Short mmCIF file of C-alpha atoms and ligand atoms in Angstrom, two decimals:
data_model
loop_
_atom_site.label_atom_id
_atom_site.label_comp_id
_atom_site.label_asym_id
_atom_site.label_seq_id
_atom_site.Cartn_x
_atom_site.Cartn_y
_atom_site.Cartn_z
CA MET C 1 15.33 1.61 10.60
CA ASN C 2 15.21 -2.18 10.81
CA GLU C 3 11.83 -2.84 12.34
CA ILE C 4 8.41 -1.30 12.05
CA ARG C 5 5.04 -1.90 13.74
CA ILE C 6 1.99 -0.98 11.75
CA PHE C 7 -1.78 -0.76 12.11
CA SER C 8 -3.50 -2.33 9.12
CA PRO C 9 -7.14 -1.27 9.03
CA ALA C 10 -10.36 -3.13 8.32
CA THR C 11 -12.29 -1.98 5.26
CA VAL C 12 -15.76 -2.17 3.75
CA ALA C 13 -15.83 -3.25 0.12
CA ASN C 14 -18.60 -2.86 -2.48
CA VAL C 15 -20.53 -0.15 -0.55
CA SER C 16 -23.82 -1.53 -1.94
CA CYS C 17 -23.83 -0.43 -5.58
CA GLY C 18 -20.05 -0.58 -6.24
CA PHE C 19 -19.43 -4.31 -6.38
CA ASP C 20 -15.73 -5.12 -6.74
CA VAL C 21 -14.66 -1.51 -7.30
CA MET C 22 -15.66 0.66 -4.33
CA GLY C 23 -14.51 0.56 -0.72
CA PHE C 24 -13.85 2.63 2.37
CA CYS C 25 -11.48 2.41 5.32
CA LEU C 26 -12.40 1.97 8.99
CA ASP C 27 -10.70 3.34 12.07
CA HIS C 28 -9.75 1.45 15.27
CA VAL C 29 -10.67 -1.96 13.84
CA GLY C 30 -7.65 -3.65 12.32
CA ASP C 31 -4.59 -5.86 12.66
CA GLU C 32 -1.13 -5.03 13.90
CA MET C 33 1.94 -6.35 12.17
CA VAL C 34 5.67 -6.12 12.82
CA ILE C 35 8.01 -6.25 9.83
CA ARG C 36 11.74 -6.68 10.45
CA LYS C 37 14.77 -6.68 8.17
CA VAL C 38 16.84 -9.83 8.80
CA GLU C 39 20.05 -11.31 7.39
CA GLN C 40 18.40 -14.50 6.15
CA LYS C 41 17.11 -13.90 2.63
CA GLY C 42 13.44 -14.43 1.83
CA ILE C 43 10.12 -13.82 3.59
CA HIS C 44 9.56 -15.54 6.92
CA ILE C 45 6.29 -15.52 8.87
CA VAL C 46 7.68 -15.90 12.38
CA HIS C 47 4.74 -15.21 14.68
CA ILE C 48 0.93 -15.23 14.37
CA GLU C 49 -1.53 -14.37 17.13
CA GLY C 50 -5.31 -14.21 17.10
CA PHE C 51 -6.25 -16.78 14.48
CA ASP C 52 -4.85 -20.01 13.15
CA LEU C 53 -3.15 -19.13 9.86
CA PRO C 54 -0.36 -20.80 7.87
CA TYR C 55 3.29 -19.99 8.62
CA ASP C 56 4.44 -21.00 5.14
CA ALA C 57 4.84 -17.67 3.34
CA LYS C 58 3.58 -19.17 0.07
CA LEU C 59 0.32 -20.19 1.77
CA ASN C 60 -0.18 -17.03 3.84
CA VAL C 61 -1.86 -13.95 2.32
CA ALA C 62 0.70 -11.59 3.93
CA GLY C 63 3.50 -13.87 2.74
CA VAL C 64 2.26 -14.07 -0.85
CA SER C 65 1.97 -10.28 -1.24
CA ALA C 66 5.38 -9.84 0.45
CA LEU C 67 6.91 -12.36 -1.96
CA ALA C 68 5.31 -10.57 -4.93
CA MET C 69 7.24 -7.46 -3.91
CA TYR C 70 10.40 -9.25 -2.76
CA ASP C 71 10.77 -11.16 -6.03
CA THR C 72 10.97 -7.90 -8.01
CA LEU C 73 13.98 -6.81 -5.92
CA ASP C 74 17.50 -8.15 -5.70
CA LEU C 75 18.09 -7.88 -1.96
CA ASP C 76 20.86 -9.54 0.06
CA PHE C 77 18.64 -9.65 3.15
CA GLY C 78 15.13 -10.80 4.01
CA PHE C 79 12.12 -9.92 6.17
CA ASP C 80 10.49 -11.45 9.22
CA ILE C 81 6.76 -10.84 9.60
CA GLU C 82 4.75 -10.98 12.83
CA ILE C 83 0.96 -10.88 12.52
CA TYR C 84 -1.33 -9.84 15.40
CA LYS C 85 -4.68 -10.58 13.86
CA ASN C 86 -7.77 -8.89 15.24
CA ILE C 87 -9.96 -9.08 12.14
CA LYS C 88 -11.58 -12.48 11.97
CA PRO C 89 -11.05 -14.21 8.62
CA GLY C 90 -14.36 -14.51 6.74
CA SER C 91 -15.91 -11.55 8.57
CA GLY C 92 -16.47 -9.35 5.50
CA ILE C 93 -14.39 -6.41 6.70
CA GLY C 94 -11.24 -7.08 4.75
CA SER C 95 -9.34 -9.52 6.95
CA SER C 96 -7.22 -10.89 4.12
CA ALA C 97 -6.73 -7.41 2.66
CA ALA C 98 -5.35 -6.12 5.99
CA SER C 99 -2.78 -8.93 6.00
CA ALA C 100 -1.95 -8.47 2.32
CA VAL C 101 -1.30 -4.74 2.57
CA GLY C 102 0.42 -4.88 5.97
CA SER C 103 3.43 -6.82 4.79
CA VAL C 104 4.07 -4.78 1.63
CA PHE C 105 3.47 -1.44 3.35
CA GLY C 106 5.89 -2.34 6.14
CA MET C 107 8.58 -3.62 3.77
CA ASN C 108 8.23 -0.53 1.59
CA GLU C 109 8.79 1.74 4.61
CA LEU C 110 11.89 -0.24 5.65
CA LEU C 111 13.20 0.06 2.09
CA ASN C 112 12.68 3.87 2.08
CA ARG C 113 9.56 3.77 -0.07
CA PRO C 114 10.67 2.62 -3.51
CA PHE C 115 7.03 1.90 -4.44
CA ASN C 116 3.98 4.18 -4.63
CA LYS C 117 0.54 3.31 -3.23
CA THR C 118 -0.75 1.93 -6.51
CA GLU C 119 2.27 -0.35 -6.84
CA LEU C 120 1.79 -1.56 -3.24
CA THR C 121 -1.85 -2.32 -4.06
CA ALA C 122 -0.74 -4.34 -7.08
CA PHE C 123 1.55 -6.52 -4.92
CA ALA C 124 -1.20 -6.94 -2.34
CA ILE C 125 -3.63 -8.15 -5.02
CA LYS C 126 -1.53 -11.31 -5.28
CA GLY C 127 -2.03 -12.04 -1.57
CA GLU C 128 -5.73 -11.20 -1.63
CA ALA C 129 -6.21 -13.55 -4.60
CA LEU C 130 -4.97 -16.46 -2.46
CA ALA C 131 -7.95 -15.94 -0.12
CA SER C 132 -10.72 -15.07 -2.54
CA LYS C 133 -9.57 -17.08 -5.59
CA CYS C 134 -9.77 -14.06 -7.87
CA GLU C 135 -8.05 -10.72 -8.24
CA HIS C 136 -9.83 -7.63 -6.91
CA ALA C 137 -8.63 -4.58 -5.01
CA ASP C 138 -11.75 -3.03 -3.46
CA ASN C 139 -10.61 -3.84 0.11
CA LEU C 140 -6.91 -3.32 -0.57
CA ALA C 141 -7.12 0.16 -2.07
CA PRO C 142 -8.96 1.84 0.85
CA ALA C 143 -6.62 0.12 3.34
CA ILE C 144 -3.61 1.63 1.55
CA PHE C 145 -5.00 5.00 0.39
CA GLY C 146 -7.51 5.60 3.22
CA GLY C 147 -10.98 7.11 2.77
CA PHE C 148 -13.18 5.99 -0.11
CA THR C 149 -11.52 4.52 -3.17
CA LEU C 150 -12.71 3.46 -6.60
CA VAL C 151 -10.71 0.84 -8.47
CA LYS C 152 -11.08 2.21 -12.00
CA SER C 153 -9.27 -0.73 -13.58
CA LEU C 154 -7.12 -3.70 -12.62
CA ALA C 155 -5.01 -3.87 -15.76
CA PRO C 156 -3.42 -1.41 -15.60
CA LEU C 157 -4.23 -0.88 -11.94
CA GLN C 158 -5.81 2.52 -11.47
CA VAL C 159 -7.17 3.69 -8.12
CA LEU C 160 -9.17 6.90 -7.69
CA GLU C 161 -9.44 8.57 -4.29
CA ILE C 162 -12.99 9.76 -3.60
CA PRO C 163 -13.60 12.42 -0.92
CA SER C 164 -15.20 11.47 2.40
CA PRO C 165 -17.79 13.91 3.77
CA ASP C 166 -16.58 15.14 7.19
CA ASN C 167 -19.57 14.03 9.18
CA LEU C 168 -19.90 10.54 7.74
CA TYR C 169 -19.71 7.59 10.16
CA ALA C 170 -20.00 3.86 9.67
CA VAL C 171 -21.57 1.26 11.92
CA ILE C 172 -20.56 -2.33 11.34
CA ILE C 173 -22.40 -5.28 12.81
CA HIS C 174 -20.53 -8.55 12.57
CA PRO C 175 -22.56 -11.69 13.24
CA GLN C 176 -20.13 -14.38 14.39
CA ILE C 177 -20.57 -16.73 11.45
CA GLU C 178 -18.07 -17.21 8.64
CA ILE C 179 -18.77 -16.65 4.96
CA LYS C 180 -15.95 -17.49 2.57
CA THR C 181 -15.54 -14.86 -0.14
CA SER C 182 -14.95 -17.56 -2.74
CA GLU C 183 -18.31 -19.16 -1.85
CA ALA C 184 -20.15 -15.84 -1.76
CA ARG C 185 -18.80 -15.15 -5.25
CA ALA C 186 -19.78 -18.55 -6.56
CA ILE C 187 -23.50 -17.90 -5.95
CA LEU C 188 -23.58 -14.73 -8.05
CA PRO C 189 -25.13 -14.82 -11.52
CA GLY C 190 -22.78 -14.55 -14.49
CA GLN C 191 -25.14 -12.16 -16.27
CA ILE C 192 -27.64 -9.49 -15.24
CA SER C 193 -30.49 -7.81 -17.09
CA LEU C 194 -30.06 -4.43 -18.75
CA ASP C 195 -32.72 -2.99 -16.39
CA LYS C 196 -30.69 -3.97 -13.34
CA ALA C 197 -27.46 -2.72 -14.87
CA ILE C 198 -29.04 0.67 -15.55
CA THR C 199 -30.35 0.97 -11.97
CA GLN C 200 -26.98 -0.08 -10.56
CA TRP C 201 -24.81 2.30 -12.53
CA ALA C 202 -27.23 5.17 -11.90
CA ASN C 203 -26.93 4.49 -8.16
CA PHE C 204 -23.18 4.13 -8.34
CA GLY C 205 -22.68 7.32 -10.34
CA SER C 206 -24.88 9.22 -7.92
CA LEU C 207 -23.04 7.79 -4.90
CA ILE C 208 -19.76 9.11 -6.31
CA HIS C 209 -21.36 12.51 -6.97
CA ALA C 210 -22.88 12.53 -3.46
CA LEU C 211 -19.48 11.84 -1.84
CA HIS C 212 -17.87 14.64 -3.88
CA THR C 213 -20.57 17.12 -2.88
CA SER C 214 -21.15 15.91 0.73
CA ASN C 215 -24.81 15.43 -0.20
CA TYR C 216 -26.08 13.12 2.55
CA ASP C 217 -29.59 12.86 1.06
CA LEU C 218 -28.11 11.67 -2.20
CA ILE C 219 -25.87 9.16 -0.37
CA LYS C 220 -29.06 7.83 1.18
CA ALA C 221 -30.81 7.59 -2.19
CA SER C 222 -27.80 5.89 -3.81
CA LEU C 223 -27.10 3.08 -1.33
CA GLN C 224 -29.13 0.48 -3.21
CA ASP C 225 -27.78 -2.75 -4.65
CA VAL C 226 -30.05 -4.61 -7.08
CA VAL C 227 -27.32 -6.92 -8.39
CA VAL C 228 -25.49 -8.67 -5.55
CA GLU C 229 -27.48 -8.10 -2.35
CA PRO C 230 -30.55 -10.11 -3.44
CA HIS C 231 -28.33 -13.21 -3.73
CA ARG C 232 -25.93 -12.79 -0.84
CA SER C 233 -28.38 -11.46 1.74
CA LYS C 234 -29.80 -14.98 1.99
CA LEU C 235 -26.49 -16.08 3.55
CA ILE C 236 -26.79 -13.57 6.41
CA PRO C 237 -29.26 -14.42 9.20
CA TYR C 238 -31.79 -11.62 9.90
CA TYR C 239 -30.30 -9.38 7.22
CA ASP C 240 -33.57 -7.62 6.39
CA ARG C 241 -34.32 -7.03 10.06
CA VAL C 242 -30.93 -5.33 10.55
CA LYS C 243 -31.44 -3.11 7.52
CA GLU C 244 -34.89 -2.09 8.63
CA ALA C 245 -33.69 -1.34 12.18
CA ALA C 246 -30.78 0.77 10.86
CA LEU C 247 -33.05 2.86 8.64
CA HIS C 248 -35.59 3.20 11.43
CA ALA C 249 -32.84 4.57 13.72
CA GLY C 250 -31.89 7.21 11.15
CA ALA C 251 -29.14 5.60 9.06
CA LEU C 252 -28.59 6.85 5.51
CA GLY C 253 -28.50 3.27 4.29
CA SER C 254 -26.90 -0.06 4.83
CA GLY C 255 -25.70 -3.06 2.88
CA ILE C 256 -23.50 -6.15 2.97
CA SER C 257 -19.91 -5.36 3.90
CA GLY C 258 -17.74 -7.06 1.29
CA SER C 259 -18.94 -10.62 0.94
CA GLY C 260 -20.52 -10.63 4.42
CA PRO C 261 -21.59 -11.61 6.99
CA SER C 262 -20.82 -8.12 8.33
CA ILE C 263 -23.41 -5.47 7.50
CA PHE C 264 -22.36 -1.83 7.18
CA THR C 265 -24.46 1.24 7.79
CA LEU C 266 -23.56 4.80 6.86
CA CYS C 267 -24.80 7.62 9.08
CA GLU C 268 -24.63 11.40 9.17
CA GLY C 269 -23.07 12.34 12.51
CA MET C 270 -21.69 10.47 15.48
CA GLN C 271 -24.90 10.73 17.48
CA THR C 272 -26.96 9.05 14.78
CA ALA C 273 -24.27 6.39 14.36
CA GLN C 274 -24.39 5.67 18.09
CA ARG C 275 -28.20 5.49 18.02
CA VAL C 276 -28.05 3.09 15.06
CA ALA C 277 -25.47 0.94 16.87
CA ASP C 278 -27.72 0.77 19.96
CA GLU C 279 -30.72 -0.17 17.84
CA LEU C 280 -28.76 -2.88 16.00
CA LYS C 281 -27.45 -4.25 19.29
CA ALA C 282 -30.98 -4.57 20.64
CA THR C 283 -32.26 -6.08 17.38
CA TYR C 284 -29.51 -8.65 16.98
CA ALA C 285 -29.47 -9.62 20.65
CA GLU C 286 -32.94 -11.11 20.03
CA THR C 287 -31.58 -13.52 17.41
CA GLY C 288 -29.39 -15.52 19.79
CA ILE C 289 -26.44 -15.24 17.35
CA ALA C 290 -23.25 -13.75 18.83
CA PHE C 291 -22.11 -10.53 17.18
CA ASP C 292 -19.97 -7.48 17.65
CA ILE C 293 -20.51 -3.89 16.63
CA HIS C 294 -18.11 -1.13 15.65
CA VAL C 295 -18.77 2.57 15.20
CA SER C 296 -16.12 4.30 13.13
CA LYS C 297 -15.43 7.59 11.43
CA ILE C 298 -14.20 7.08 7.88
CA ASN C 299 -10.44 6.60 8.23
CA THR C 300 -8.94 8.95 5.67
CA GLU C 301 -5.34 8.05 6.53
CA GLY C 302 -5.43 4.32 5.88
CA ILE C 303 -2.65 1.98 7.00
CA ARG C 304 -0.21 3.65 9.38
CA ILE C 305 2.99 3.21 11.35
CA ILE C 306 2.46 2.75 15.07
CA ASN C 307 6.15 2.90 15.93
CA SER C 308 9.50 2.03 14.44
N1 HSE T 401 -15.73 -7.36 -3.86
C1 HSE T 401 -15.43 -8.54 -3.11
C2 HSE T 401 -16.69 -9.40 -3.06
C3 HSE T 401 -15.04 -8.12 -1.72
O1 HSE T 401 -17.73 -8.86 -2.66
O2 HSE T 401 -16.62 -10.57 -3.40
C4 HSE T 401 -14.77 -9.27 -0.79
O3 HSE T 401 -13.45 -9.65 -0.86
#
């Protein structure tokens, strides 16, 4: 096998109370990439569609993660990478993560899988860091492992797979403005009070328990973020109105997707998710800001081969 086409999914990081450690994987929304073995050594970005991104592998997220893997190997051939980007950079649904994991996943398949999922995540961290100016894996891990993931530690990298309740759906509303992750990180406080820390880790612990036990009421009670949301929500126009509308339409809860501006909502059942999506459409249409909406089951498979 010399060439592979893959679907690299969008992801939601943080999931309200799990800043920098928690994430889940979306279905249908994502990039496509083609990875090809070629005679010329090195990593070559040969085609990009969708958004204007650098062709220099050292300046491209997919290129940097590919090089992180490539440099550990002593190969007498190289790889061409084609990127068909559907996830807008700066949208908050893991655009850079999709690029970062796509290249390493594709190369690993063409090399007959010398690396496991955790090792692939570690290479992808290098690409993601180019975009967000710091190392974190909360978008990368769900893209590679699928479902919900918890990044237990970065050094050594340890990723835990958390079960997804069968009837859990996500609705994502993406206002068409750009928020750079690096800027959304810069506005966060360096320290938080003990009171807030206690509330946050209680919510996070109970979210993990709720996912393990498919307890939708407890998911609802746990989706609260007292640490990051109060700061970042100011960057997202009509954030409170969206949250209110989602809850009113029956959502379990909602929060900022990654560093925004996308807002995620979790719902029990497809019908509720569709109702929430309709309500959010109507609510956001009044703001005059362009947006798109996705309804997705939790994607438990993660990144996948489309054909080879
Ligand atoms: N955890 C990261 C953040 C995700 O919220 O800054 C975005 O890359």
